[in-house]
């Protein structure tokens, strides 16, 4: 009787695990489709730069994305969805879909935010001097829509020695397994 009970629990756990994986893939696809439907500026292929007002962004972005990317807020460390993920795939701008990073340039950092040592190409991320909060920092912005992504520091690993410290909310991750 005990053996049957243990087997049942194992089968239940395995089933839930498998459902969870397929639900994750489905959720990513659904999120992308939802964003493209609700947000006319979202595209993984259009590289033309955007000049969209905050009033317009407020209408098409989820509130948490708007707060971080248009009002330059910062998510709390160790709370974002990507700070410790090692899944292979690509990272896009959560506002406009611009391709920003490959997972191969992501590294484990103890800072609590997803960190990269290299941007996809010279245009994917651009920079501005940020003197807020009594600090001098290099603000990292999406090269297509100008949305706030985070900051870049020069204490990263080789070969660039750079650390792109990003807000998870500003990123839209698509695993390699999702077509
Ligand atoms: Fe963008």
PDB file of C-alpha atoms and ligand atoms in Angstrom:
ATOM      1  CA  UNK A   1       0.000   0.000   0.000  1.00  0.00           C
ATOM      2  CA  UNK A   2       2.847   2.320   0.971  1.00  0.00           C
ATOM      3  CA  UNK A   3       4.641   1.536  -2.315  1.00  0.00           C
ATOM      4  CA  UNK A   4       1.550   2.449  -4.332  1.00  0.00           C
ATOM      5  CA  UNK A   5       1.240   5.725  -2.442  1.00  0.00           C
ATOM      6  CA  UNK A   6       4.924   6.608  -3.069  1.00  0.00           C
ATOM      7  CA  UNK A   7       4.610   5.729  -6.770  1.00  0.00           C
ATOM      8  CA  UNK A   8       1.503   7.884  -7.069  1.00  0.00           C
ATOM      9  CA  UNK A   9       3.271  10.854  -5.525  1.00  0.00           C
ATOM     10  CA  UNK A  10       6.263  10.380  -7.866  1.00  0.00           C
ATOM     11  CA  UNK A  11       4.032  10.210 -10.951  1.00  0.00           C
ATOM     12  CA  UNK A  12       2.171  13.326  -9.793  1.00  0.00           C
ATOM     13  CA  UNK A  13       5.438  15.244  -9.282  1.00  0.00           C
ATOM     14  CA  UNK A  14       6.804  14.186 -12.687  1.00  0.00           C
ATOM     15  CA  UNK A  15       3.564  15.238 -14.387  1.00  0.00           C
ATOM     16  CA  UNK A  16       3.616  18.628 -12.675  1.00  0.00           C
ATOM     17  CA  UNK A  17       7.270  19.141 -13.666  1.00  0.00           C
ATOM     18  CA  UNK A  18       6.539  18.414 -17.302  1.00  0.00           C
ATOM     19  CA  UNK A  19       3.463  20.669 -17.280  1.00  0.00           C
ATOM     20  CA  UNK A  20       5.468  23.426 -15.659  1.00  0.00           C
ATOM     21  CA  UNK A  21       8.094  23.362 -18.471  1.00  0.00           C
ATOM     22  CA  UNK A  22       5.568  23.470 -21.269  1.00  0.00           C
ATOM     23  CA  UNK A  23       3.640  26.195 -19.441  1.00  0.00           C
ATOM     24  CA  UNK A  24       6.839  28.283 -19.221  1.00  0.00           C
ATOM     25  CA  UNK A  25       7.405  28.049 -22.980  1.00  0.00           C
ATOM     26  CA  UNK A  26       3.751  28.775 -23.632  1.00  0.00           C
ATOM     27  CA  UNK A  27       3.787  31.746 -21.255  1.00  0.00           C
ATOM     28  CA  UNK A  28       6.802  33.299 -23.043  1.00  0.00           C
ATOM     29  CA  UNK A  29       5.149  32.940 -26.453  1.00  0.00           C
ATOM     30  CA  UNK A  30       1.862  34.302 -25.151  1.00  0.00           C
ATOM     31  CA  UNK A  31       3.591  37.261 -23.475  1.00  0.00           C
ATOM     32  CA  UNK A  32       5.388  38.135 -26.741  1.00  0.00           C
ATOM     33  CA  UNK A  33       2.168  37.896 -28.743  1.00  0.00           C
ATOM     34  CA  UNK A  34       0.282  39.984 -26.177  1.00  0.00           C
ATOM     35  CA  UNK A  35       2.957  42.660 -26.203  1.00  0.00           C
ATOM     36  CA  UNK A  36       3.015  42.851 -30.007  1.00  0.00           C
ATOM     37  CA  UNK A  37      -0.783  43.136 -30.088  1.00  0.00           C
ATOM     38  CA  UNK A  38      -1.096  45.760 -27.376  1.00  0.00           C
ATOM     39  CA  UNK A  39       2.142  47.618 -28.115  1.00  0.00           C
ATOM     40  CA  UNK A  40       2.472  48.723 -31.778  1.00  0.00           C
ATOM     41  CA  UNK A  41       6.139  49.690 -31.259  1.00  0.00           C
ATOM     42  CA  UNK A  42       7.215  46.180 -30.210  1.00  0.00           C
ATOM     43  CA  UNK A  43       9.219  44.322 -32.865  1.00  0.00           C
ATOM     44  CA  UNK A  44      12.155  41.905 -32.941  1.00  0.00           C
ATOM     45  CA  UNK A  45      12.994  42.874 -36.538  1.00  0.00           C
ATOM     46  CA  UNK A  46      12.347  46.623 -36.948  1.00  0.00           C
ATOM     47  CA  UNK A  47      15.578  48.488 -36.105  1.00  0.00           C
ATOM     48  CA  UNK A  48      14.346  52.030 -36.884  1.00  0.00           C
ATOM     49  CA  UNK A  49      14.776  54.326 -33.894  1.00  0.00           C
ATOM     50  CA  UNK A  50      11.626  55.450 -32.089  1.00  0.00           C
ATOM     51  CA  UNK A  51      10.627  58.870 -30.792  1.00  0.00           C
ATOM     52  CA  UNK A  52       7.589  58.162 -28.625  1.00  0.00           C
ATOM     53  CA  UNK A  53       6.360  60.361 -25.768  1.00  0.00           C
ATOM     54  CA  UNK A  54       5.997  59.074 -22.224  1.00  0.00           C
ATOM     55  CA  UNK A  55       2.259  59.758 -22.458  1.00  0.00           C
ATOM     56  CA  UNK A  56       2.075  57.322 -25.366  1.00  0.00           C
ATOM     57  CA  UNK A  57       4.316  54.738 -23.655  1.00  0.00           C
ATOM     58  CA  UNK A  58       2.068  54.898 -20.601  1.00  0.00           C
ATOM     59  CA  UNK A  59      -0.837  53.705 -22.758  1.00  0.00           C
ATOM     60  CA  UNK A  60       0.950  50.674 -24.200  1.00  0.00           C
ATOM     61  CA  UNK A  61       3.337  49.442 -21.496  1.00  0.00           C
ATOM     62  CA  UNK A  62       2.539  47.452 -18.360  1.00  0.00           C
ATOM     63  CA  UNK A  63       2.852  49.779 -15.353  1.00  0.00           C
ATOM     64  CA  UNK A  64       5.957  48.069 -13.916  1.00  0.00           C
ATOM     65  CA  UNK A  65       7.787  48.363 -17.267  1.00  0.00           C
ATOM     66  CA  UNK A  66       6.714  52.006 -17.585  1.00  0.00           C
ATOM     67  CA  UNK A  67       7.959  52.868 -14.078  1.00  0.00           C
ATOM     68  CA  UNK A  68      11.420  51.390 -14.712  1.00  0.00           C
ATOM     69  CA  UNK A  69      11.961  52.220 -18.373  1.00  0.00           C
ATOM     70  CA  UNK A  70      10.350  55.644 -18.749  1.00  0.00           C
ATOM     71  CA  UNK A  71      10.637  57.032 -15.192  1.00  0.00           C
ATOM     72  CA  UNK A  72      14.086  55.470 -14.608  1.00  0.00           C
ATOM     73  CA  UNK A  73      13.196  53.580 -11.445  1.00  0.00           C
ATOM     74  CA  UNK A  74      15.253  50.596 -10.257  1.00  0.00           C
ATOM     75  CA  UNK A  75      13.850  47.222  -9.263  1.00  0.00           C
ATOM     76  CA  UNK A  76      14.957  45.883  -5.895  1.00  0.00           C
ATOM     77  CA  UNK A  77      18.076  43.689  -6.005  1.00  0.00           C
ATOM     78  CA  UNK A  78      17.510  39.905  -5.993  1.00  0.00           C
ATOM     79  CA  UNK A  79      13.840  40.317  -6.882  1.00  0.00           C
ATOM     80  CA  UNK A  80      13.909  40.353 -10.698  1.00  0.00           C
ATOM     81  CA  UNK A  81      13.112  37.308 -12.800  1.00  0.00           C
ATOM     82  CA  UNK A  82      16.472  37.074 -14.634  1.00  0.00           C
ATOM     83  CA  UNK A  83      19.199  37.908 -12.115  1.00  0.00           C
ATOM     84  CA  UNK A  84      20.232  34.286 -11.629  1.00  0.00           C
ATOM     85  CA  UNK A  85      18.903  32.506 -14.708  1.00  0.00           C
ATOM     86  CA  UNK A  86      21.426  30.645 -16.862  1.00  0.00           C
ATOM     87  CA  UNK A  87      19.016  29.533 -19.595  1.00  0.00           C
ATOM     88  CA  UNK A  88      20.353  30.006 -23.122  1.00  0.00           C
ATOM     89  CA  UNK A  89      18.518  32.490 -25.313  1.00  0.00           C
ATOM     90  CA  UNK A  90      18.208  36.138 -26.241  1.00  0.00           C
ATOM     91  CA  UNK A  91      17.282  39.273 -24.319  1.00  0.00           C
ATOM     92  CA  UNK A  92      15.152  41.974 -25.939  1.00  0.00           C
ATOM     93  CA  UNK A  93      13.979  45.416 -24.810  1.00  0.00           C
ATOM     94  CA  UNK A  94      10.710  45.020 -22.889  1.00  0.00           C
ATOM     95  CA  UNK A  95       9.373  48.269 -24.400  1.00  0.00           C
ATOM     96  CA  UNK A  96      10.234  47.974 -28.102  1.00  0.00           C
ATOM     97  CA  UNK A  97      11.582  44.433 -28.672  1.00  0.00           C
ATOM     98  CA  UNK A  98      15.058  45.618 -29.723  1.00  0.00           C
ATOM     99  CA  UNK A  99      17.621  42.785 -29.498  1.00  0.00           C
ATOM    100  CA  UNK A 100      19.995  43.778 -26.685  1.00  0.00           C
ATOM    101  CA  UNK A 101      22.006  40.806 -25.416  1.00  0.00           C
ATOM    102  CA  UNK A 102      22.742  37.138 -25.974  1.00  0.00           C
ATOM    103  CA  UNK A 103      22.776  34.846 -22.961  1.00  0.00           C
ATOM    104  CA  UNK A 104      26.388  33.954 -23.873  1.00  0.00           C
ATOM    105  CA  UNK A 105      27.410  37.421 -22.654  1.00  0.00           C
ATOM    106  CA  UNK A 106      25.581  37.042 -19.328  1.00  0.00           C
ATOM    107  CA  UNK A 107      27.620  36.246 -16.235  1.00  0.00           C
ATOM    108  CA  UNK A 108      26.962  35.441 -12.592  1.00  0.00           C
ATOM    109  CA  UNK A 109      27.221  38.583 -10.560  1.00  0.00           C
ATOM    110  CA  UNK A 110      26.541  38.969  -6.873  1.00  0.00           C
ATOM    111  CA  UNK A 111      24.891  42.370  -7.398  1.00  0.00           C
ATOM    112  CA  UNK A 112      21.333  40.987  -7.606  1.00  0.00           C
ATOM    113  CA  UNK A 113      20.542  42.196 -11.127  1.00  0.00           C
ATOM    114  CA  UNK A 114      21.076  40.419 -14.462  1.00  0.00           C
ATOM    115  CA  UNK A 115      24.599  41.288 -15.625  1.00  0.00           C
ATOM    116  CA  UNK A 116      26.205  41.147 -19.055  1.00  0.00           C
ATOM    117  CA  UNK A 117      29.764  41.875 -20.191  1.00  0.00           C
ATOM    118  CA  UNK A 118      28.872  42.758 -23.781  1.00  0.00           C
ATOM    119  CA  UNK A 119      25.940  44.234 -25.718  1.00  0.00           C
ATOM    120  CA  UNK A 120      24.747  42.614 -28.947  1.00  0.00           C
ATOM    121  CA  UNK A 121      26.203  45.317 -31.246  1.00  0.00           C
ATOM    122  CA  UNK A 122      27.307  48.940 -31.084  1.00  0.00           C
ATOM    123  CA  UNK A 123      23.758  50.243 -31.640  1.00  0.00           C
ATOM    124  CA  UNK A 124      21.764  47.947 -29.360  1.00  0.00           C
ATOM    125  CA  UNK A 125      22.572  49.877 -26.153  1.00  0.00           C
ATOM    126  CA  UNK A 126      23.529  53.574 -25.865  1.00  0.00           C
ATOM    127  CA  UNK A 127      24.740  55.601 -22.902  1.00  0.00           C
ATOM    128  CA  UNK A 128      24.231  58.853 -21.059  1.00  0.00           C
ATOM    129  CA  UNK A 129      25.996  60.390 -18.077  1.00  0.00           C
ATOM    130  CA  UNK A 130      23.839  60.022 -14.954  1.00  0.00           C
ATOM    131  CA  UNK A 131      24.567  62.232 -11.933  1.00  0.00           C
ATOM    132  CA  UNK A 132      21.458  61.334  -9.905  1.00  0.00           C
ATOM    133  CA  UNK A 133      21.603  60.303  -6.218  1.00  0.00           C
ATOM    134  CA  UNK A 134      24.995  62.033  -5.777  1.00  0.00           C
ATOM    135  CA  UNK A 135      26.787  59.493  -7.990  1.00  0.00           C
ATOM    136  CA  UNK A 136      28.401  59.709 -11.408  1.00  0.00           C
ATOM    137  CA  UNK A 137      27.259  56.715 -13.417  1.00  0.00           C
ATOM    138  CA  UNK A 138      26.862  55.647 -17.002  1.00  0.00           C
ATOM    139  CA  UNK A 139      23.186  55.098 -17.722  1.00  0.00           C
ATOM    140  CA  UNK A 140      22.415  52.351 -20.262  1.00  0.00           C
ATOM    141  CA  UNK A 141      19.462  52.954 -22.577  1.00  0.00           C
ATOM    142  CA  UNK A 142      17.860  50.949 -25.353  1.00  0.00           C
ATOM    143  CA  UNK A 143      19.427  52.023 -28.655  1.00  0.00           C
ATOM    144  CA  UNK A 144      16.064  51.927 -30.433  1.00  0.00           C
ATOM    145  CA  UNK A 145      13.510  53.441 -28.019  1.00  0.00           C
ATOM    146  CA  UNK A 146      15.749  55.204 -25.466  1.00  0.00           C
ATOM    147  CA  UNK A 147      14.174  53.300 -22.573  1.00  0.00           C
ATOM    148  CA  UNK A 148      16.126  53.076 -19.327  1.00  0.00           C
ATOM    149  CA  UNK A 149      17.731  49.633 -18.921  1.00  0.00           C
ATOM    150  CA  UNK A 150      20.125  50.154 -16.016  1.00  0.00           C
ATOM    151  CA  UNK A 151      23.778  51.205 -15.753  1.00  0.00           C
ATOM    152  CA  UNK A 152      27.166  50.114 -17.068  1.00  0.00           C
ATOM    153  CA  UNK A 153      30.175  49.802 -14.783  1.00  0.00           C
ATOM    154  CA  UNK A 154      33.827  49.039 -15.551  1.00  0.00           C
ATOM    155  CA  UNK A 155      34.216  46.253 -12.975  1.00  0.00           C
ATOM    156  CA  UNK A 156      33.061  43.366 -15.176  1.00  0.00           C
ATOM    157  CA  UNK A 157      34.939  40.248 -16.308  1.00  0.00           C
ATOM    158  CA  UNK A 158      37.243  39.917 -19.368  1.00  0.00           C
ATOM    159  CA  UNK A 159      37.311  40.346 -22.288  1.00  0.00           C
ATOM    160  CA  UNK A 160      35.481  43.706 -21.941  1.00  0.00           C
ATOM    161  CA  UNK A 161      35.813  44.281 -18.182  1.00  0.00           C
ATOM    162  CA  UNK A 162      32.363  45.849 -18.388  1.00  0.00           C
ATOM    163  CA  UNK A 163      29.293  45.042 -16.304  1.00  0.00           C
ATOM    164  CA  UNK A 164      25.960  45.937 -17.795  1.00  0.00           C
ATOM    165  CA  UNK A 165      23.764  45.949 -14.682  1.00  0.00           C
ATOM    166  CA  UNK A 166      20.222  45.639 -15.996  1.00  0.00           C
ATOM    167  CA  UNK A 167      16.713  45.672 -14.570  1.00  0.00           C
ATOM    168  CA  UNK A 168      14.959  42.363 -15.288  1.00  0.00           C
ATOM    169  CA  UNK A 169      11.731  44.261 -15.906  1.00  0.00           C
ATOM    170  CA  UNK A 170      13.408  46.111 -18.790  1.00  0.00           C
ATOM    171  CA  UNK A 171      14.255  42.789 -20.465  1.00  0.00           C
ATOM    172  CA  UNK A 172      12.140  40.364 -22.427  1.00  0.00           C
ATOM    173  CA  UNK A 173      13.833  36.958 -22.550  1.00  0.00           C
ATOM    174  CA  UNK A 174      13.180  34.376 -25.244  1.00  0.00           C
ATOM    175  CA  UNK A 175      14.786  30.971 -24.585  1.00  0.00           C
ATOM    176  CA  UNK A 176      16.417  29.178 -27.522  1.00  0.00           C
ATOM    177  CA  UNK A 177      13.811  26.432 -27.177  1.00  0.00           C
ATOM    178  CA  UNK A 178      10.961  28.841 -28.103  1.00  0.00           C
ATOM    179  CA  UNK A 179      10.437  29.320 -31.850  1.00  0.00           C
TER     180      UNK A 179
HETATM  181 FE1  LIG B   1      13.650  49.644 -26.549  1.00  0.00          FE
END
